Amino acid sequence: MRFLTVIVGAIFGVTFCKSSQHDVIVIQLLTVNYTNPCQRTFITVHIDPTLSKRNNKKKYNDTITNAELKIISQSLFDEDKKNFLSLVNVNYQGFLNASNIGEDQAPESLLQIDTNILNNDPIITNMKRLYDNFEMNSSIDEIKTDEEEMEENDFIKLIMETSVMKLTMEILAKAGFTSSDPHHHFKLIKTLWFDFYPRHRKLNRTSSGFEHVFLSEIKKGKIIGLHNWIYFGNVERHNQLNYKGWLSKVKLRDRAQVVKVNFSLNGLNKTVSSFFIGTSPELEMALYTLCFHMRPNRSCRMTCDGIPFSITTYSLTHDNRKFVATAYVNL
Ligand SMILES: *[C@@H]1O[C@H](CO)[C@@H](O)[C@H](O)[C@H]1NC(C)=O
Ligand SMILES: *[C@@H]1O[C@H](CO)[C@@H](O)[C@H](O)[C@H]1NC(C)=O
Ligand SMILES: *[C@@H]1O[C@H](CO)[C@@H](O)[C@H](O)[C@H]1NC(C)=O
Ligand SMILES: *[C@@H]1O[C@H](CO)[C@@H](O)[C@H](O)[C@H]1NC(C)=O
Ligand SMILES: *[C@@H]1O[C@H](CO)[C@@H](O)[C@H](O)[C@H]1NC(C)=O
Ligand SMILES: *[C@@H]1O[C@H](CO)[C@@H](O)[C@H](O)[C@H]1NC(C)=O
Ligand SMILES: *[C@@H]1O[C@H](CO)[C@@H](O)[C@H](O)[C@H]1NC(C)=O
Ligand SMILES: *[C@@H]1O[C@H](CO)[C@@H](O)[C@H](O)[C@H]1NC(C)=O
């Protein structure tokens, strides 16, 4: 097999190589050993674009292996230059298990986020502008005003400009899920995450992937969704959320933490919810979007600096289109 090496810009630690004989795309990722940062190894990821278009059950895991997904997740963490973890105070307090069901083991809040993060990162300030655009009650249809549409487009434009999203789109394009056209990337993210779909059969537009994952929804008197630490910290700061304790947690070294917690929001319970702490919105959306395509309706195994974690995504079909029903990091 002959290889034609094409370096596609200044993406840290990653080069793309294209096979000219077959349609197989070979991505070479430069991996770094974190216990020994001088040790760098090239790992080759093979993606067959024709497989992802084939309508068979094996298509997703034939396209890209679990080992390759782990390398890609590491590269996405490396690509994300932001790390907010040192600016968040995480106060875990009581551990919850079967012996203390229904108890509140945490008098204090879980997160105290340095307001500098919230006010100085353009993506986060734009994300916060979207918070009042949604009707949390999933029994009520959503309406999108022109202003809300503009805010949403601004947010998407900003995240599409980040290198973490560009790398994700590069990989999805090479796997045949999208083209190399940035307009298609914008459309893909907008449709998947921001277009409305129903969570109730009789309605048409009650929910969006973004609302569910990056904010929260109410269904049958319970909180559903809520898988973003910035939103969690925001509702805690406004005394709307009562954190009751943690069920499990893991540190992704000094990059991020993952936690599974129990809480109530506006008096409505949520038994478990898991999310990253310290990650940027664009990194979360990149990881979720990658897993949504590569491992839909299943667990997507990843690593960060040698620590394993997984992401679960579910897709939902409405009007012959696929949407993010949910996406979250798992423990
Ligand atoms: C990383 O480096 C450490 C220390 O040199 C070594 O023990 C370990 O085997 C390396 N890991 C990999 C995956 O190469
Ligand atoms: C690949 O997909 C098949 C069928 O969906 C499944 O049984 C199998 O566990 C998958 N393998 C991996 C490595 O994910
Ligand atoms: C719950 O956790 C406590 C403290 O770690 C432990 O002592 C207890 O055995 C656990 N109970 C159950 C039912 O797992
Ligand atoms: C979490 O809270 C709910 C109330 O929504 C409670 O029923 C459940 O047992 C709690 N879970 C744990 C592990 O304590
Ligand atoms: C929420 O959970 C608590 C126990 O954690 C329980 O006492 C309360 O009744 C629940 N509230 C609702 C509305 O289900
Ligand atoms: C959600 O909306 C439905 C329909 O209007 C209503 O019956 C229900 O009480 C609302 N739920 C909450 C928690 O406000
Ligand atoms: C949902 O959309 C369909 C088709 O456009 C329409 O017939 C129906 O009335 C809508 N339902 C609601 C509750 O808006
Ligand atoms: C995931 O499951 C949902 C609901 O069962 C289904 O509509 C959707 O097509 C599935 N997605 C994939 C990619 O298999």
Coordinates of C-alpha atoms and ligand atoms in Angstrom, one line a residue, residues 95 97-99, ligand 3:
F95 CA -20.9 9.3 49.8
N97 CA -25.0 4.0 48.7
A98 CA -27.8 1.5 49.5
S99 CA -27.3 2.2 53.3
Ligands
LIG3 C1 -22.1 2.2 52.2 O1 -20.9 2.8 52.4 C2 -20.4 2.8 53.7 C3 -19.2 3.7 53.8 O2 -18.3 3.4 52.8 C4 -20.0 1.3 54.0 O3 -19.6 1.2 55.3 C5 -21.3 0.5 53.9 O4 -21.0 -0.9 54.0 C6 -21.9 0.7 52.5 N1 -23.2 0.0 52.4 C7 -23.6 -0.8 51.4 C8 -24.9 -1.4 51.5 O5 -22.9 -0.9 50.4

